[in-house]
mmCIF file of C-alpha atoms in Angstrom:
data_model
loop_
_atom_site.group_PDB
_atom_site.id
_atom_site.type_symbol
_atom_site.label_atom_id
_atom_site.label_comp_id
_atom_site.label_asym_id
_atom_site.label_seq_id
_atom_site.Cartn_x
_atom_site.Cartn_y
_atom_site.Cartn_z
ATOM 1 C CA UNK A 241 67.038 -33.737 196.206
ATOM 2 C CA UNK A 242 69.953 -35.485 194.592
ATOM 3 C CA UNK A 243 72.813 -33.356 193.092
ATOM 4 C CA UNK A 244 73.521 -33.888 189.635
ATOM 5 C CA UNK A 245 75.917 -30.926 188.959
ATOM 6 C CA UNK A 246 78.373 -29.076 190.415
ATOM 7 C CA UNK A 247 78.902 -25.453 189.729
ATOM 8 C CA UNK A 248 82.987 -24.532 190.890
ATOM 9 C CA UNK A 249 84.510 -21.128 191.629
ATOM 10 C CA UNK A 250 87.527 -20.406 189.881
ATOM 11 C CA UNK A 251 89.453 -18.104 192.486
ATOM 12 C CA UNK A 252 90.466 -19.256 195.637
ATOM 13 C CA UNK A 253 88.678 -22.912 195.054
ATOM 14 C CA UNK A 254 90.330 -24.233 192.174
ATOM 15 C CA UNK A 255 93.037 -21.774 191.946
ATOM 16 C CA UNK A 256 95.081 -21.556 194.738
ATOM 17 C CA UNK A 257 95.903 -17.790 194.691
ATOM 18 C CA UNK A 258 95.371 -16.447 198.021
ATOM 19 C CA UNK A 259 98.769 -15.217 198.315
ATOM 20 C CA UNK A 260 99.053 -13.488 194.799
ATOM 21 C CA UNK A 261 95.825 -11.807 195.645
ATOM 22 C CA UNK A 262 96.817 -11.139 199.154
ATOM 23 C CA UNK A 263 100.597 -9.680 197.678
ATOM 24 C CA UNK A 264 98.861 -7.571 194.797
ATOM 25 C CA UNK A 265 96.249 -5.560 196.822
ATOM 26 C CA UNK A 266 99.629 -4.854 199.285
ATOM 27 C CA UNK A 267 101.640 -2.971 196.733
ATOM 28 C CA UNK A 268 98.157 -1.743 195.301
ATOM 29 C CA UNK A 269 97.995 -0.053 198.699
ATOM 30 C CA UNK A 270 101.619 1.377 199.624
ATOM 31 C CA UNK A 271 101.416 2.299 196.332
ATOM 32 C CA UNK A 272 98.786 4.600 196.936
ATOM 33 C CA UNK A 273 99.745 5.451 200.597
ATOM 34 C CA UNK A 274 97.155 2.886 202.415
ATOM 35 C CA UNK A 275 98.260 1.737 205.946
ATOM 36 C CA UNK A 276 99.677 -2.043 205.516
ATOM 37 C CA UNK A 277 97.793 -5.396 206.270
ATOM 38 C CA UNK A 278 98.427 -8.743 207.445
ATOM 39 C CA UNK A 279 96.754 -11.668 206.105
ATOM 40 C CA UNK A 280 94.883 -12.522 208.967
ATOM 41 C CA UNK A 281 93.650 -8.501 208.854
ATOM 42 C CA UNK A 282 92.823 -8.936 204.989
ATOM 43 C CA UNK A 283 90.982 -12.523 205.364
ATOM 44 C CA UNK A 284 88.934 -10.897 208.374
ATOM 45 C CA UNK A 285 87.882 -8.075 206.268
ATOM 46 C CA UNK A 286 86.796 -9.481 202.860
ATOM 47 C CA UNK A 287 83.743 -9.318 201.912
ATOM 48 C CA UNK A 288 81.932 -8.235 198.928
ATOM 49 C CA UNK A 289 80.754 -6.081 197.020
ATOM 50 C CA UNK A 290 84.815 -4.584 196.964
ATOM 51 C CA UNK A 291 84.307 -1.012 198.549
ATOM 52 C CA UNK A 292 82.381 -2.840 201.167
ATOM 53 C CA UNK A 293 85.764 -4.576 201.444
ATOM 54 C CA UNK A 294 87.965 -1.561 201.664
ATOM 55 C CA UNK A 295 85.583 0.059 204.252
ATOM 56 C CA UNK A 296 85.887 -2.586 206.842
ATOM 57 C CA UNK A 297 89.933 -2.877 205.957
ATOM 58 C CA UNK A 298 90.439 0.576 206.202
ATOM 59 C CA UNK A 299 88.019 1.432 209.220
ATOM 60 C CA UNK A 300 86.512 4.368 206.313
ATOM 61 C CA UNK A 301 85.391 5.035 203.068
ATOM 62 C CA UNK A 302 88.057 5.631 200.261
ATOM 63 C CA UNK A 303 88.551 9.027 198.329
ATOM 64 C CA UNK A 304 87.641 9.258 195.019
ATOM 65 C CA UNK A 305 91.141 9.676 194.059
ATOM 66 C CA UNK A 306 92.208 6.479 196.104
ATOM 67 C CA UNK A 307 89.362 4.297 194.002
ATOM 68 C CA UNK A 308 90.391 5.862 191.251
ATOM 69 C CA UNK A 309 91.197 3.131 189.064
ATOM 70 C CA UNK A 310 91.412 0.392 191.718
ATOM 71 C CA UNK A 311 90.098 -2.285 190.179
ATOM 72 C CA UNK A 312 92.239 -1.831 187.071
ATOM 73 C CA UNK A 313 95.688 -1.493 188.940
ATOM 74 C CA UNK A 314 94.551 -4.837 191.021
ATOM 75 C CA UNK A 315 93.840 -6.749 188.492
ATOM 76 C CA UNK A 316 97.618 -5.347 186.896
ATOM 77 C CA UNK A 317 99.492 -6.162 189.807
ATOM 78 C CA UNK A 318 97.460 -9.610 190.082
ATOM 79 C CA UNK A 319 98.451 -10.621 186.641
ATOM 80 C CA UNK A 320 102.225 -10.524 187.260
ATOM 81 C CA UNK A 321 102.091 -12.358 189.931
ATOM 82 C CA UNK A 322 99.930 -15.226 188.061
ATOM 83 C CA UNK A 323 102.483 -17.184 186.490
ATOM 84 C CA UNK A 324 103.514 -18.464 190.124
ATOM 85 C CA UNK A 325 100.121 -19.501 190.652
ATOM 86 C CA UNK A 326 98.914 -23.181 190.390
ATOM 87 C CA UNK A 327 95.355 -25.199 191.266
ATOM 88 C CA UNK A 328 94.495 -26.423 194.764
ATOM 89 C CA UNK A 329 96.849 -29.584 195.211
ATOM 90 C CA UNK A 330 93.564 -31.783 194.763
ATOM 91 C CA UNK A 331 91.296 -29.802 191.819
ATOM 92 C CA UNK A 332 92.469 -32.742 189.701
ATOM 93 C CA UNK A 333 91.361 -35.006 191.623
ATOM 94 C CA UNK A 334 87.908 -33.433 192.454
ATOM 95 C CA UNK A 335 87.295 -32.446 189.190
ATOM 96 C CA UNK A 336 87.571 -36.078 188.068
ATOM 97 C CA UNK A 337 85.918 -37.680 191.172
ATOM 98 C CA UNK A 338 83.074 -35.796 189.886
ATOM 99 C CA UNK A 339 82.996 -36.739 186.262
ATOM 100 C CA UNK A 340 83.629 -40.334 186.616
ATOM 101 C CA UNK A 341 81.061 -40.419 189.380
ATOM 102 C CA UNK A 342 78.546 -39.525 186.247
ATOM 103 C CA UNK A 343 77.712 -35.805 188.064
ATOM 104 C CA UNK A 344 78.417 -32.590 185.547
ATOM 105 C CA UNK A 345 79.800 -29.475 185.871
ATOM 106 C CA UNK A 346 80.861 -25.993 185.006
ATOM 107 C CA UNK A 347 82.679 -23.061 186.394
ATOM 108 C CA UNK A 348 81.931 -19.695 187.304
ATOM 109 C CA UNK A 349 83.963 -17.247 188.241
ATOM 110 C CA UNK A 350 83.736 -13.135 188.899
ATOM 111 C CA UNK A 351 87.783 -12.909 186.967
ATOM 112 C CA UNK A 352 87.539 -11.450 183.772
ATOM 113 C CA UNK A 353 86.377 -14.168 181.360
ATOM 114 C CA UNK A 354 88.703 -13.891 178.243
ATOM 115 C CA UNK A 355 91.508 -14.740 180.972
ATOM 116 C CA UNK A 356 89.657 -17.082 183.134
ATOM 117 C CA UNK A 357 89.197 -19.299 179.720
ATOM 118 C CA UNK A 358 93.071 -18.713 178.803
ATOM 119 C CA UNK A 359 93.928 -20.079 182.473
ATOM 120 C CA UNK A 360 91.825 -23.174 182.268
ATOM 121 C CA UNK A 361 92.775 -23.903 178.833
ATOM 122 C CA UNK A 362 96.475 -23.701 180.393
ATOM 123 C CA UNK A 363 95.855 -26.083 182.847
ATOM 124 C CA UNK A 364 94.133 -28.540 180.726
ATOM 125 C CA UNK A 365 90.664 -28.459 182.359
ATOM 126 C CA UNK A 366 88.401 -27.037 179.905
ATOM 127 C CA UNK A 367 87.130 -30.514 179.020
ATOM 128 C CA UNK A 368 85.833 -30.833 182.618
ATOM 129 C CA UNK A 369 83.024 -28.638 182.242
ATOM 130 C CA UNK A 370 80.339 -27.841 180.144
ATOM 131 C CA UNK A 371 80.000 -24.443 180.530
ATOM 132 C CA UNK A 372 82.633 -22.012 181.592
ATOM 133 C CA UNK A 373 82.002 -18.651 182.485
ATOM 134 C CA UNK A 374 83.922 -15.338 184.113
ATOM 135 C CA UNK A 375 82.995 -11.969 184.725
ATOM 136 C CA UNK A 376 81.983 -9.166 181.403
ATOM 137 C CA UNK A 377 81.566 -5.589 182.346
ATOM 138 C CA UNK A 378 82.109 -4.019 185.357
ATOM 139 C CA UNK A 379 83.883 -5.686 188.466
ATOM 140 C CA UNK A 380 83.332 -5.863 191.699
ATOM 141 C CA UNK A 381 79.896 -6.649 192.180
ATOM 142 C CA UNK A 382 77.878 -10.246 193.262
ATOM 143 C CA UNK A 383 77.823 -13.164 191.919
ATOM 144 C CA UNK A 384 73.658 -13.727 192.640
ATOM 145 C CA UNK A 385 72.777 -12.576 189.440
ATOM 146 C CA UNK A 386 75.875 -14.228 187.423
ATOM 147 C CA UNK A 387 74.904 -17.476 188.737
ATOM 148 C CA UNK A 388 70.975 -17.116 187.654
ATOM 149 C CA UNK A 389 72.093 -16.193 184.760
ATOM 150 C CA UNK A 390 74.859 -19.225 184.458
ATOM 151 C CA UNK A 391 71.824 -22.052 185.820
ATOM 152 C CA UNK A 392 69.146 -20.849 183.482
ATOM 153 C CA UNK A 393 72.104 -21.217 180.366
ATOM 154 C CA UNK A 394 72.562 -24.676 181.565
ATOM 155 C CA UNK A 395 69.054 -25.574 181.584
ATOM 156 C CA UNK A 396 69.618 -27.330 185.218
ATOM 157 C CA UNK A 397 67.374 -27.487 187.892
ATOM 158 C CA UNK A 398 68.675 -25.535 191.077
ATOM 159 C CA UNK A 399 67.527 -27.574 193.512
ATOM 160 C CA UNK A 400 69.632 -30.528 191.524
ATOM 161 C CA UNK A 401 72.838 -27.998 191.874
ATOM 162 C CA UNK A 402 75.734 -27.474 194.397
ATOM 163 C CA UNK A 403 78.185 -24.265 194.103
ATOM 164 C CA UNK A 404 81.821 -25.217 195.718
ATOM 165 C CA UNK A 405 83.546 -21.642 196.313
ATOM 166 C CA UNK A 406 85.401 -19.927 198.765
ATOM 167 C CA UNK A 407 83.970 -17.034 199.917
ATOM 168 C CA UNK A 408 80.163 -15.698 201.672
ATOM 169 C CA UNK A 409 79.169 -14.486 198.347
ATOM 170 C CA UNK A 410 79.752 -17.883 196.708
ATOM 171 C CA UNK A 411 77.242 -18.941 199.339
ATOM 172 C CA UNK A 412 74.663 -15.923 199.014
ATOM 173 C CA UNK A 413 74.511 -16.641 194.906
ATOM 174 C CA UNK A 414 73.921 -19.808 195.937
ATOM 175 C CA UNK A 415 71.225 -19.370 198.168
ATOM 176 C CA UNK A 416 69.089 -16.792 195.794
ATOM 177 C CA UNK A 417 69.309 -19.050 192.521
ATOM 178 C CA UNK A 418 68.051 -22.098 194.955
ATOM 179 C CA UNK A 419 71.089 -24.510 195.043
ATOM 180 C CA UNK A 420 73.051 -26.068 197.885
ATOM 181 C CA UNK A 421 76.543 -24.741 198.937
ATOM 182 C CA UNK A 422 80.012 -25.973 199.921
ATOM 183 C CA UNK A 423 82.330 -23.844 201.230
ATOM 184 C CA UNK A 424 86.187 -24.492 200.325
ATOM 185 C CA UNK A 425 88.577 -22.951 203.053
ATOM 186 C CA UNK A 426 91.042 -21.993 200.608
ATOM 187 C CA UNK A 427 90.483 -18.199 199.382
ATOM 188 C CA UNK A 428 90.157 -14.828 201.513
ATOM 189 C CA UNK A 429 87.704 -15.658 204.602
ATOM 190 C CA UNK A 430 88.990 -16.874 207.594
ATOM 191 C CA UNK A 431 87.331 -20.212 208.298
ATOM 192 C CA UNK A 432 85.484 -18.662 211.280
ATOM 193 C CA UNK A 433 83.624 -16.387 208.800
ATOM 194 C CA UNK A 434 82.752 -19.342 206.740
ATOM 195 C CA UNK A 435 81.467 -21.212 209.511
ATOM 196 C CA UNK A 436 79.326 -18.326 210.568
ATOM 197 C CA UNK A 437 77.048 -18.476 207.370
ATOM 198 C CA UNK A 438 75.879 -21.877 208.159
ATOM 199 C CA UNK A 439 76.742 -23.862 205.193
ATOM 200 C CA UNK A 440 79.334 -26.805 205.325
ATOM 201 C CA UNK A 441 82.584 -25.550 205.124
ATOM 202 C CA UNK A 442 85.216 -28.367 203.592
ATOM 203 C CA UNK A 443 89.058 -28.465 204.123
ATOM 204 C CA UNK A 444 89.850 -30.259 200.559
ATOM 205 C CA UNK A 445 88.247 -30.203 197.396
ATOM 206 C CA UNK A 446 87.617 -33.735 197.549
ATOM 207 C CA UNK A 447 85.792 -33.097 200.618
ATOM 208 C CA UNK A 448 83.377 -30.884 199.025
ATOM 209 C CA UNK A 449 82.873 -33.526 196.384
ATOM 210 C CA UNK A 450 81.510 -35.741 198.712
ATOM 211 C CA UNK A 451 79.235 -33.482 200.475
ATOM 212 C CA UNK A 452 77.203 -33.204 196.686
ATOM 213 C CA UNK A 453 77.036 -37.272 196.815
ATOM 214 C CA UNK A 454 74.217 -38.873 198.540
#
């Protein structure tokens, strides 16, 4: 089946924020007396859904009182870091491969949407896709469902679709709603976990771009 559109992950894919993530979970944690990582512990431990995450970082599950507001005093600690943040030295480039190659696209991404939109309008991409969409309600969860939902808004066919993201779950949505996958090796996996799920894992954006062309 040909792919006509291209479905992008914001974090970690076209935003090139590894190390603000990375930075803001550390001082989330000494913050709330949590042993210390490195980044090769953190990459080797992410996974979703997040306490999933913390279990396998942490060797245990978290208290009550250490979730206690997580997510919130992430995302707080991930903010001030994201004026330092910029897109993946190619996302230009890919973006517009795509779009003058006559594909389509969109974005999805699990980061809050109201700032998700405010970050793409920054960078002057909104007029890449045709349907941009972030995370309402609760964090921390999948992205299977999100990306139904996102497909079925678009009125594409899956099998016609590719998701480029970063991470396993990227890969899982993908796999559920019926499209193909690229995996970017840009965001928190190591690029041995990648290469475990099976799917092709790309060291560029403009690498994944060519994967979706015949």
């Amino acid at each position: 089946m040909v792919i006509r559109h291209i479905v992008w992950d914001w974090n970690g894919t076209l935003f090139d924020d590894f190390t603000a993530v990375y930075q803001a979970a550390c001082r989330l944690f000494a913050a709330r007396g949590l042993p210390a990582v490195t980044a090769e512990q953190y990459r080797a431990a992410y996974t979703r859904p997040i306490d999933a995450f913390y279990r396998r970082l942490f060797g245990r599950e978290l208290t009550a009182a250490e979730m206690s507001g997580l997510d919130a005093d992430f995302h707080d600690a991930y903010r001030r870091a994201l004026p330092t943040v910029g897109l993946a030295c190619d996302a230009r480039q890919a973006l517009a491969s795509w779009r003058t190659g006559g594909g389509s696209q969109s974005l999805l991404s699990m980061f809050r949407h109201a700032e998700l939109a405010a970050l793409v309008e920054k960078f002057g991409l909104a007029g890449e896709f045709t349907r941009i969409e972030g995370l309402v309600g609760p964090g921390g969860g999948r992205k299977a469902e999100h990306l139904v939902a996102h497909l079925a808004g678009l009125g594409v066919d899956p099998a016609e679709v590719m998701l480029v993201g970063d991470s396993l779950d990227d890969a899982e949505a993908a796999a559920s709603a019926g499209a193909r996958c690229v995996l970017y090796d840009g965001g928190s996996h190591t690029r041995a976990t990648l290469e475990s799920h099976g799917a092709p894992v790309a060291d560029t954006l403009l690498q994944a771009v060519r994967h979706a062309r015949p």
